[in-house]
Amino acid sequence: MVNVYNITIGQDDCPHTLITERIPDLIIFVMNTNDEANGYQKTFSIFISKDENDLKEALNQLKEYPDIKDINILGKKENLMSLTYSFPRTSAYKNVKKIGFRLHPVVIKGGLERWFFVSETPDLLNEGKQRLNDHLTRVMSLRRLTTNEFINSYSKLFNGIWKMRIDSQTGGTGSEIISEALKAGYYDWPRQSSLTELSKSINVPRTTLTYKIRKLEKKIFTDIEDSEL
């Protein structure tokens, strides 16, 4: 029987967990990982931070990580950066391949790495921590997901990537405005908060907020219109 699991781990041999532990506001989305020769893994990742200086520091720390090689920046805009690089395979990456395969994207924040992975191993909930834990890896949580839980949780990852895109185009304020508008009941019916009240609560001039909300709404609808699904 095939099962889908959600796992959260800490690692002492991974540049992602090290860098995000040092820079708490940094989030890394690992979009793809391939095996290379000589025990290396090649990764395509997206780095996002609230502060552009944090992004520069993250890149500096990545360059200083032991045995890192072939760093190639594919694109960079303000607080968002996409790149590829190679580093020695982590213990967790090697061990998880013995019991299943992991799904991308992988999300790393605050020194913790979160995966979804598929396995046919029986009783993995009982054995998983023992099979993945070692002197370099700490399994913080391991949970089997129902189909609905997986679909809901997995889709939220892509929502997070979409929020990164919105924030990169709005100077980092887009998702904050959406969040505050939802909390204030601006999009409720009947409306629980006026535009004037919302502008005061987030300290943005009413005319500026009107422009930003219209821009966000246009972006959202354009993305929906352009979708090929």
PDB file of N, CA and C in Angstrom, residues 54-96:
ATOM      1  N   ASP A  54      18.989  40.657   3.807  1.00  0.00           N
ATOM      2  CA  ASP A  54      18.999  39.260   4.255  1.00  0.00           C
ATOM      3  C   ASP A  54      19.271  38.319   3.085  1.00  0.00           C
ATOM      4  N   LEU A  55      18.739  38.665   1.924  1.00  0.00           N
ATOM      5  CA  LEU A  55      18.965  37.833   0.752  1.00  0.00           C
ATOM      6  C   LEU A  55      20.435  37.850   0.352  1.00  0.00           C
ATOM      7  N   LYS A  56      21.058  39.008   0.423  1.00  0.00           N
ATOM      8  CA  LYS A  56      22.486  39.116   0.120  1.00  0.00           C
ATOM      9  C   LYS A  56      23.305  38.303   1.120  1.00  0.00           C
ATOM     10  N   GLU A  57      22.925  38.382   2.402  1.00  0.00           N
ATOM     11  CA  GLU A  57      23.638  37.618   3.425  1.00  0.00           C
ATOM     12  C   GLU A  57      23.461  36.121   3.210  1.00  0.00           C
ATOM     13  N   ALA A  58      22.257  35.704   2.803  1.00  0.00           N
ATOM     14  CA  ALA A  58      22.009  34.282   2.533  1.00  0.00           C
ATOM     15  C   ALA A  58      22.908  33.778   1.406  1.00  0.00           C
ATOM     16  N   LEU A  59      23.066  34.579   0.375  1.00  0.00           N
ATOM     17  CA  LEU A  59      23.936  34.192  -0.739  1.00  0.00           C
ATOM     18  C   LEU A  59      25.388  34.105  -0.287  1.00  0.00           C
ATOM     19  N   ASN A  60      25.820  35.044   0.545  1.00  0.00           N
ATOM     20  CA  ASN A  60      27.190  35.004   1.068  1.00  0.00           C
ATOM     21  C   ASN A  60      27.429  33.741   1.893  1.00  0.00           C
ATOM     22  N   GLN A  61      26.455  33.397   2.731  1.00  0.00           N
ATOM     23  CA  GLN A  61      26.604  32.202   3.562  1.00  0.00           C
ATOM     24  C   GLN A  61      26.580  30.931   2.725  1.00  0.00           C
ATOM     25  N   LEU A  62      25.777  30.936   1.673  1.00  0.00           N
ATOM     26  CA  LEU A  62      25.753  29.774   0.780  1.00  0.00           C
ATOM     27  C   LEU A  62      27.114  29.582   0.127  1.00  0.00           C
ATOM     28  N   LYS A  63      27.726  30.679  -0.307  1.00  0.00           N
ATOM     29  CA  LYS A  63      29.046  30.596  -0.944  1.00  0.00           C
ATOM     30  C   LYS A  63      30.115  30.098   0.016  1.00  0.00           C
ATOM     31  N   GLU A  64      29.928  30.378   1.314  1.00  0.00           N
ATOM     32  CA  GLU A  64      30.911  29.979   2.315  1.00  0.00           C
ATOM     33  C   GLU A  64      30.674  28.567   2.859  1.00  0.00           C
ATOM     34  N   TYR A  65      29.559  27.949   2.496  1.00  0.00           N
ATOM     35  CA  TYR A  65      29.246  26.625   3.020  1.00  0.00           C
ATOM     36  C   TYR A  65      30.277  25.613   2.508  1.00  0.00           C
ATOM     37  N   PRO A  66      30.748  24.718   3.391  1.00  0.00           N
ATOM     38  CA  PRO A  66      31.789  23.753   2.983  1.00  0.00           C
ATOM     39  C   PRO A  66      31.375  22.902   1.781  1.00  0.00           C
ATOM     40  N   ASP A  67      32.261  22.808   0.805  1.00  0.00           N
ATOM     41  CA  ASP A  67      32.113  21.938  -0.362  1.00  0.00           C
ATOM     42  C   ASP A  67      30.965  22.337  -1.295  1.00  0.00           C
ATOM     43  N   ILE A  68      30.418  23.554  -1.126  1.00  0.00           N
ATOM     44  CA  ILE A  68      29.419  24.027  -2.083  1.00  0.00           C
ATOM     45  C   ILE A  68      30.115  24.314  -3.407  1.00  0.00           C
ATOM     46  N   LYS A  69      29.426  24.094  -4.511  1.00  0.00           N
ATOM     47  CA  LYS A  69      30.054  24.354  -5.810  1.00  0.00           C
ATOM     48  C   LYS A  69      29.000  24.684  -6.859  1.00  0.00           C
ATOM     49  N   ASP A  70      29.460  25.273  -7.945  1.00  0.00           N
ATOM     50  CA  ASP A  70      28.645  25.536  -9.136  1.00  0.00           C
ATOM     51  C   ASP A  70      27.404  26.365  -8.828  1.00  0.00           C
ATOM     52  N   ILE A  71      27.565  27.423  -8.040  1.00  0.00           N
ATOM     53  CA  ILE A  71      26.438  28.316  -7.768  1.00  0.00           C
ATOM     54  C   ILE A  71      26.144  29.139  -9.020  1.00  0.00           C
ATOM     55  N   ASN A  72      24.906  29.085  -9.455  1.00  0.00           N
ATOM     56  CA  ASN A  72      24.493  29.791 -10.660  1.00  0.00           C
ATOM     57  C   ASN A  72      23.194  30.537 -10.381  1.00  0.00           C
ATOM     58  N   ILE A  73      23.258  31.859 -10.314  1.00  0.00           N
ATOM     59  CA  ILE A  73      22.068  32.665 -10.059  1.00  0.00           C
ATOM     60  C   ILE A  73      21.294  32.821 -11.358  1.00  0.00           C
ATOM     61  N   LEU A  74      20.073  32.301 -11.364  1.00  0.00           N
ATOM     62  CA  LEU A  74      19.246  32.342 -12.564  1.00  0.00           C
ATOM     63  C   LEU A  74      18.479  33.656 -12.684  1.00  0.00           C
ATOM     64  N   GLY A  75      18.123  34.218 -11.539  1.00  0.00           N
ATOM     65  CA  GLY A  75      17.389  35.476 -11.540  1.00  0.00           C
ATOM     66  C   GLY A  75      17.341  36.063 -10.145  1.00  0.00           C
ATOM     67  N   LYS A  76      17.301  37.387 -10.051  1.00  0.00           N
ATOM     68  CA  LYS A  76      17.243  38.051  -8.754  1.00  0.00           C
ATOM     69  C   LYS A  76      16.494  39.366  -8.911  1.00  0.00           C
ATOM     70  N   LYS A  77      15.505  39.564  -8.038  1.00  0.00           N
ATOM     71  CA  LYS A  77      14.752  40.805  -8.037  1.00  0.00           C
ATOM     72  C   LYS A  77      14.371  41.147  -6.614  1.00  0.00           C
ATOM     73  N   GLU A  78      14.971  42.232  -6.093  1.00  0.00           N
ATOM     74  CA  GLU A  78      14.685  42.697  -4.740  1.00  0.00           C
ATOM     75  C   GLU A  78      14.858  41.561  -3.732  1.00  0.00           C
ATOM     76  N   ASN A  79      13.764  41.050  -3.177  1.00  0.00           N
ATOM     77  CA  ASN A  79      13.877  40.051  -2.106  1.00  0.00           C
ATOM     78  C   ASN A  79      13.656  38.622  -2.588  1.00  0.00           C
ATOM     79  N   LEU A  80      13.778  38.384  -3.892  1.00  0.00           N
ATOM     80  CA  LEU A  80      13.515  37.072  -4.465  1.00  0.00           C
ATOM     81  C   LEU A  80      14.672  36.656  -5.368  1.00  0.00           C
ATOM     82  N   MET A  81      15.118  35.402  -5.226  1.00  0.00           N
ATOM     83  CA  MET A  81      16.258  34.928  -6.007  1.00  0.00           C
ATOM     84  C   MET A  81      16.072  33.451  -6.350  1.00  0.00           C
ATOM     85  N   SER A  82      16.354  33.082  -7.596  1.00  0.00           N
ATOM     86  CA  SER A  82      16.337  31.674  -8.007  1.00  0.00           C
ATOM     87  C   SER A  82      17.741  31.282  -8.435  1.00  0.00           C
ATOM     88  N   LEU A  83      18.145  30.082  -8.075  1.00  0.00           N
ATOM     89  CA  LEU A  83      19.518  29.663  -8.350  1.00  0.00           C
ATOM     90  C   LEU A  83      19.658  28.149  -8.311  1.00  0.00           C
ATOM     91  N   THR A  84      20.743  27.667  -8.891  1.00  0.00           N
ATOM     92  CA  THR A  84      21.114  26.259  -8.801  1.00  0.00           C
ATOM     93  C   THR A  84      22.499  26.164  -8.165  1.00  0.00           C
ATOM     94  N   TYR A  85      22.786  25.034  -7.516  1.00  0.00           N
ATOM     95  CA  TYR A  85      24.070  24.804  -6.866  1.00  0.00           C
ATOM     96  C   TYR A  85      24.151  23.338  -6.474  1.00  0.00           C
ATOM     97  N   SER A  86      25.353  22.892  -6.147  1.00  0.00           N
ATOM     98  CA  SER A  86      25.574  21.500  -5.762  1.00  0.00           C
ATOM     99  C   SER A  86      26.291  21.436  -4.421  1.00  0.00           C
ATOM    100  N   PHE A  87      25.966  20.409  -3.642  1.00  0.00           N
ATOM    101  CA  PHE A  87      26.624  20.178  -2.358  1.00  0.00           C
ATOM    102  C   PHE A  87      26.527  18.692  -2.016  1.00  0.00           C
ATOM    103  N   PRO A  88      27.347  18.197  -1.085  1.00  0.00           N
ATOM    104  CA  PRO A  88      27.321  16.771  -0.752  1.00  0.00           C
ATOM    105  C   PRO A  88      25.939  16.308  -0.295  1.00  0.00           C
ATOM    106  N   ARG A  89      25.528  15.140  -0.744  1.00  0.00           N
ATOM    107  CA  ARG A  89      24.215  14.611  -0.365  1.00  0.00           C
ATOM    108  C   ARG A  89      24.074  14.545   1.152  1.00  0.00           C
ATOM    109  N   THR A  90      22.943  15.021   1.632  1.00  0.00           N
ATOM    110  CA  THR A  90      22.717  14.970   3.074  1.00  0.00           C
ATOM    111  C   THR A  90      22.339  13.551   3.494  1.00  0.00           C
ATOM    112  N   SER A  91      22.512  13.280   4.758  1.00  0.00           N
ATOM    113  CA  SER A  91      22.164  11.966   5.289  1.00  0.00           C
ATOM    114  C   SER A  91      20.672  11.681   5.114  1.00  0.00           C
ATOM    115  N   ALA A  92      19.837  12.688   5.380  1.00  0.00           N
ATOM    116  CA  ALA A  92      18.384  12.502   5.253  1.00  0.00           C
ATOM    117  C   ALA A  92      17.990  12.223   3.811  1.00  0.00           C
ATOM    118  N   TYR A  93      18.620  12.911   2.878  1.00  0.00           N
ATOM    119  CA  TYR A  93      18.319  12.708   1.454  1.00  0.00           C
ATOM    120  C   TYR A  93      18.666  11.274   1.040  1.00  0.00           C
ATOM    121  N   LYS A  94      19.790  10.775   1.524  1.00  0.00           N
ATOM    122  CA  LYS A  94      20.185   9.405   1.190  1.00  0.00           C
ATOM    123  C   LYS A  94      19.267   8.386   1.856  1.00  0.00           C
ATOM    124  N   ASN A  95      18.914   8.630   3.119  1.00  0.00           N
ATOM    125  CA  ASN A  95      18.108   7.658   3.855  1.00  0.00           C
ATOM    126  C   ASN A  95      16.671   7.579   3.363  1.00  0.00           C
ATOM    127  N   VAL A  96      16.094   8.736   2.996  1.00  0.00           N
ATOM    128  CA  VAL A  96      14.703   8.716   2.575  1.00  0.00           C
ATOM    129  C   VAL A  96      14.546   7.953   1.255  1.00  0.00           C
TER     130      VAL A  96
END
